[in-house]
């Protein structure tokens, strides 16, 4: 079974600065997807960014980018130019590439609570 | 942009009562899921549903839980006899063969 580990329960960053959230995972599969979800105080789960393991290029979405190290099974999220609205819980998640066509469930880490200081 | 919706946003119930949480997935999606998040903890998979049947369920999803797609649009989670430890945020999600889209969640409080 796959596991996802987020070793930083809490992080803080100054507004306009850059912060990196860590995520490691364990899997025996060679192809899979990785995701970062943001959960603001409203508790809605919002997809921030995704990475296909077969792609060497790191995914980027505006101020959000990832550092995907497949051999190390590491998938960190970098938030540049942090804004007050970035304050939220961030979850790293894993999904198998192909689950036989019937199931695309996600396995989540425990989350990192990001505080943005003005 | 299409979205997953859930009702109610907050449900309070007494221990031992039955609750039904409702979800309307994105209309062209074929795969449906329920996840649970106990306050302060990680999001946990409960069950996935495809082709009108459960495709996978977790250890949490015991006989007290059931899911149903009663018509072409709704996807429901029923808890037959709620326990205090069922208090959590319940998220519905749907997907094509691909990426999950989550609903806003239902906060269930069992007293």
Short mmCIF file of C-alpha atoms in Angstrom, two decimals:
data_model
loop_
_atom_site.label_atom_id
_atom_site.label_comp_id
_atom_site.label_asym_id
_atom_site.label_seq_id
_atom_site.Cartn_x
_atom_site.Cartn_y
_atom_site.Cartn_z
CA UNK A 1 0.00 0.00 0.00
CA UNK A 2 1.11 3.50 -0.72
CA UNK A 3 1.88 5.96 2.06
CA UNK A 4 2.33 9.72 1.98
CA UNK A 5 4.31 11.58 4.62
CA UNK A 6 4.31 15.29 5.32
CA UNK A 7 6.92 15.90 7.98
CA UNK A 8 6.06 19.55 8.65
CA UNK A 9 2.85 19.90 10.68
CA UNK A 10 3.13 23.70 10.50
CA UNK A 11 5.03 26.26 8.47
CA UNK A 12 5.00 30.02 8.36
CA UNK A 13 6.12 32.53 5.77
CA UNK A 14 6.21 36.28 5.42
CA UNK A 15 3.99 37.81 2.81
CA UNK A 16 5.81 38.07 -0.56
CA UNK A 17 8.40 35.50 0.50
CA UNK A 18 8.86 31.95 -0.76
CA UNK A 19 8.08 28.80 1.17
CA UNK A 20 8.58 25.12 0.42
CA UNK A 21 6.38 22.37 1.81
CA UNK A 22 7.79 18.84 1.93
CA UNK A 23 6.19 15.57 0.95
CA UNK A 24 7.61 12.10 0.61
CA UNK A 25 5.81 8.97 -0.44
CA UNK A 26 6.37 5.28 -0.62
CA UNK A 27 5.26 3.13 -3.52
CA UNK A 28 6.36 0.15 -5.54
CA UNK A 29 4.67 1.47 -8.65
CA UNK A 30 6.57 3.16 -11.43
CA UNK A 31 3.75 5.28 -12.81
CA UNK A 32 1.44 7.39 -10.70
CA UNK A 33 0.15 10.90 -10.06
CA UNK A 34 0.97 13.27 -7.25
CA UNK A 35 -1.13 16.20 -6.14
CA UNK A 36 -1.13 19.13 -3.78
CA UNK A 37 -4.50 20.17 -2.40
CA UNK A 38 -5.21 23.35 -0.47
CA UNK A 39 -7.79 23.40 2.29
CA UNK A 40 -8.64 26.92 3.53
CA UNK A 41 -10.68 27.53 6.69
CA UNK A 42 -13.84 26.86 4.68
CA UNK A 43 -12.49 23.27 4.49
CA UNK A 44 -13.12 22.95 0.78
CA UNK A 45 -10.49 20.79 -0.96
CA UNK A 46 -8.95 22.77 -3.82
CA UNK A 47 -6.54 21.20 -6.29
CA UNK A 48 -3.40 23.33 -6.48
CA UNK A 49 -1.12 21.37 -8.77
CA UNK A 50 -0.55 17.88 -10.12
CA UNK A 51 2.40 15.94 -11.45
CA UNK A 52 2.52 12.83 -13.59
CA UNK A 53 5.38 10.62 -12.50
CA UNK A 54 6.35 9.78 -16.07
CA UNK A 55 7.02 13.44 -16.80
CA UNK A 56 10.48 14.66 -15.90
CA UNK A 57 9.52 18.31 -16.08
CA UNK A 58 8.31 19.77 -12.82
CA UNK A 59 4.74 21.08 -12.90
CA UNK A 60 4.16 24.80 -12.52
CA UNK A 61 0.92 26.68 -11.94
CA UNK A 62 1.43 30.43 -11.60
CA UNK A 63 3.12 31.01 -8.21
CA UNK A 64 3.03 27.31 -7.36
CA UNK A 65 5.65 24.85 -8.53
CA UNK A 66 6.84 21.45 -7.49
CA UNK A 67 10.20 19.80 -7.11
CA UNK A 68 9.60 16.19 -8.08
CA UNK A 69 12.44 13.83 -7.31
CA UNK A 70 11.26 10.40 -8.42
CA UNK A 71 14.26 8.42 -7.23
CA UNK A 72 14.05 10.00 -3.80
CA UNK A 73 10.23 9.74 -3.80
CA UNK A 74 9.99 13.37 -2.90
CA UNK A 75 7.40 15.88 -4.06
CA UNK A 76 7.76 19.33 -2.52
CA UNK A 77 5.59 22.36 -3.19
CA UNK A 78 7.09 25.81 -3.59
CA UNK A 79 4.91 28.85 -3.18
CA UNK A 80 6.49 32.03 -4.49
CA UNK A 81 5.44 35.57 -3.59
CA UNK A 82 3.24 34.26 -0.78
CA UNK A 83 -0.08 35.99 -0.30
CA UNK A 84 -2.38 36.17 2.71
CA UNK A 85 -4.88 34.07 0.78
CA UNK A 86 -2.38 31.23 0.60
CA UNK A 87 -2.85 30.56 4.31
CA UNK A 88 -4.41 27.12 4.52
CA UNK A 89 -3.79 23.47 5.23
CA UNK A 90 -1.91 21.84 2.36
CA UNK A 91 -2.25 18.15 1.63
CA UNK A 92 -0.02 16.05 -0.55
CA UNK A 93 -1.77 13.13 -2.25
CA UNK A 94 -0.89 10.08 -4.32
CA UNK A 95 -2.88 8.26 -6.96
CA UNK A 96 -2.06 5.17 -8.96
CA UNK A 97 -1.87 5.72 -12.69
CA UNK A 98 -4.25 2.95 -13.53
CA UNK A 99 -6.47 1.17 -11.08
CA UNK A 100 -8.15 -1.15 -13.52
CA UNK A 101 -10.59 1.49 -14.66
CA UNK A 102 -12.79 1.41 -11.62
CA UNK A 103 -11.06 3.36 -8.93
CA UNK A 104 -8.92 6.45 -8.85
CA UNK A 105 -8.78 6.97 -5.13
CA UNK A 106 -6.29 9.28 -3.47
CA UNK A 107 -4.02 8.60 -0.52
CA UNK A 108 -3.38 11.74 1.51
CA UNK A 109 -0.65 12.89 3.84
CA UNK A 110 -1.51 14.42 7.21
CA UNK A 111 -1.16 17.97 5.96
CA UNK A 112 0.93 21.06 6.63
CA UNK A 113 -0.71 24.15 8.09
CA UNK A 114 0.70 27.22 6.37
CA UNK A 115 0.49 30.60 8.07
CA UNK A 116 1.24 33.74 6.06
CA UNK A 117 2.38 36.69 8.15
CA UNK A 118 1.72 40.23 6.88
CA UNK B 1 -17.01 25.52 -14.47
CA UNK B 2 -18.94 22.44 -13.35
CA UNK B 3 -18.61 21.55 -9.69
CA UNK B 4 -19.56 18.91 -7.17
CA UNK B 5 -22.21 20.04 -4.72
CA UNK B 6 -23.10 18.63 -1.31
CA UNK B 7 -26.03 19.08 1.03
CA UNK B 8 -26.42 19.89 3.80
CA UNK B 9 -23.34 21.94 4.62
CA UNK B 10 -23.75 21.10 8.30
CA UNK B 11 -25.75 18.31 9.91
CA UNK B 12 -26.24 17.84 13.62
CA UNK B 13 -27.67 14.55 14.78
CA UNK B 14 -28.01 12.54 17.95
CA UNK B 15 -26.08 9.36 18.54
CA UNK B 16 -27.93 6.35 17.16
CA UNK B 17 -29.80 8.31 14.52
CA UNK B 18 -29.58 7.70 10.81
CA UNK B 19 -28.18 10.38 8.53
CA UNK B 20 -28.05 10.72 4.77
CA UNK B 21 -25.48 12.97 3.19
CA UNK B 22 -26.17 14.02 -0.35
CA UNK B 23 -23.92 14.82 -3.25
CA UNK B 24 -24.48 15.85 -6.85
CA UNK B 25 -21.38 14.86 -8.84
CA UNK B 26 -20.28 16.53 -12.05
CA UNK B 27 -22.72 15.36 -14.69
CA UNK B 28 -20.44 13.50 -17.09
CA UNK B 29 -18.35 11.83 -14.40
CA UNK B 30 -18.53 8.09 -13.92
CA UNK B 31 -16.62 7.51 -10.69
CA UNK B 32 -17.80 8.65 -7.28
CA UNK B 33 -16.16 8.72 -3.90
CA UNK B 34 -16.70 9.54 -0.27
CA UNK B 35 -13.86 10.72 1.96
CA UNK B 36 -13.87 11.62 5.61
CA UNK B 37 -11.79 14.07 7.62
CA UNK B 38 -11.95 14.01 11.39
CA UNK B 39 -11.09 17.44 12.75
CA UNK B 40 -7.34 18.01 12.71
CA UNK B 41 -6.59 14.78 10.91
CA UNK B 42 -5.91 13.74 7.37
CA UNK B 43 -8.47 13.05 4.71
CA UNK B 44 -9.32 9.35 4.61
CA UNK B 45 -10.83 7.32 1.80
CA UNK B 46 -14.15 5.66 2.60
CA UNK B 47 -15.56 4.21 -0.60
CA UNK B 48 -15.52 4.41 -4.36
CA UNK B 49 -18.48 3.69 -6.63
CA UNK B 50 -18.56 2.88 -10.31
CA UNK B 51 -21.11 1.37 -12.62
CA UNK B 52 -23.70 1.31 -9.87
CA UNK B 53 -21.66 -0.69 -7.45
CA UNK B 54 -18.95 -0.26 -4.86
CA UNK B 55 -15.53 -0.72 -6.45
CA UNK B 56 -13.50 -0.37 -3.28
CA UNK B 57 -14.09 0.39 0.38
CA UNK B 58 -11.84 1.04 3.32
CA UNK B 59 -11.85 -0.56 6.75
CA UNK B 60 -13.75 2.46 8.02
CA UNK B 61 -16.66 1.68 5.72
CA UNK B 62 -18.35 -0.95 7.84
CA UNK B 63 -21.91 -2.23 7.84
CA UNK B 64 -23.16 1.05 9.29
CA UNK B 65 -22.33 2.79 6.03
CA UNK B 66 -23.98 2.46 2.66
CA UNK B 67 -23.90 4.37 -0.61
CA UNK B 68 -26.46 4.71 -3.30
CA UNK B 69 -27.03 6.45 -6.58
CA UNK B 70 -30.83 6.64 -6.44
CA UNK B 71 -31.24 8.52 -9.70
CA UNK B 72 -29.09 9.87 -12.48
CA UNK B 73 -27.70 12.77 -10.49
CA UNK B 74 -27.50 12.15 -6.75
CA UNK B 75 -24.95 10.10 -4.83
CA UNK B 76 -25.70 9.50 -1.18
CA UNK B 77 -23.88 8.27 1.90
CA UNK B 78 -26.03 6.80 4.66
CA UNK B 79 -24.87 6.17 8.18
CA UNK B 80 -27.43 3.89 9.83
CA UNK B 81 -26.74 4.43 13.51
CA UNK B 82 -24.37 7.30 14.11
CA UNK B 83 -21.67 7.20 16.76
CA UNK B 84 -19.80 10.07 18.36
CA UNK B 85 -16.69 9.13 16.42
CA UNK B 86 -18.55 9.64 13.14
CA UNK B 87 -18.31 13.38 13.73
CA UNK B 88 -16.21 14.61 10.84
CA UNK B 89 -16.21 16.46 7.57
CA UNK B 90 -17.46 14.25 4.76
CA UNK B 91 -16.32 15.01 1.24
CA UNK B 92 -17.87 13.71 -1.91
CA UNK B 93 -15.75 13.58 -5.06
CA UNK B 94 -16.26 12.56 -8.64
CA UNK B 95 -14.01 11.90 -11.59
CA UNK B 96 -13.85 10.81 -15.15
CA UNK B 97 -11.07 8.31 -15.64
CA UNK B 98 -8.72 10.84 -14.17
CA UNK B 99 -8.68 13.49 -11.57
CA UNK B 100 -10.91 13.91 -8.58
CA UNK B 101 -13.03 16.97 -8.04
CA UNK B 102 -14.15 17.48 -4.48
CA UNK B 103 -17.35 18.96 -3.18
CA UNK B 104 -17.35 21.55 -0.39
CA UNK B 105 -18.04 18.94 2.28
CA UNK B 106 -20.70 18.27 4.87
CA UNK B 107 -19.78 18.82 8.49
CA UNK B 108 -21.44 16.07 10.53
CA UNK B 109 -21.72 16.60 14.26
CA UNK B 110 -22.96 13.70 16.37
CA UNK B 111 -24.04 14.61 19.89
#
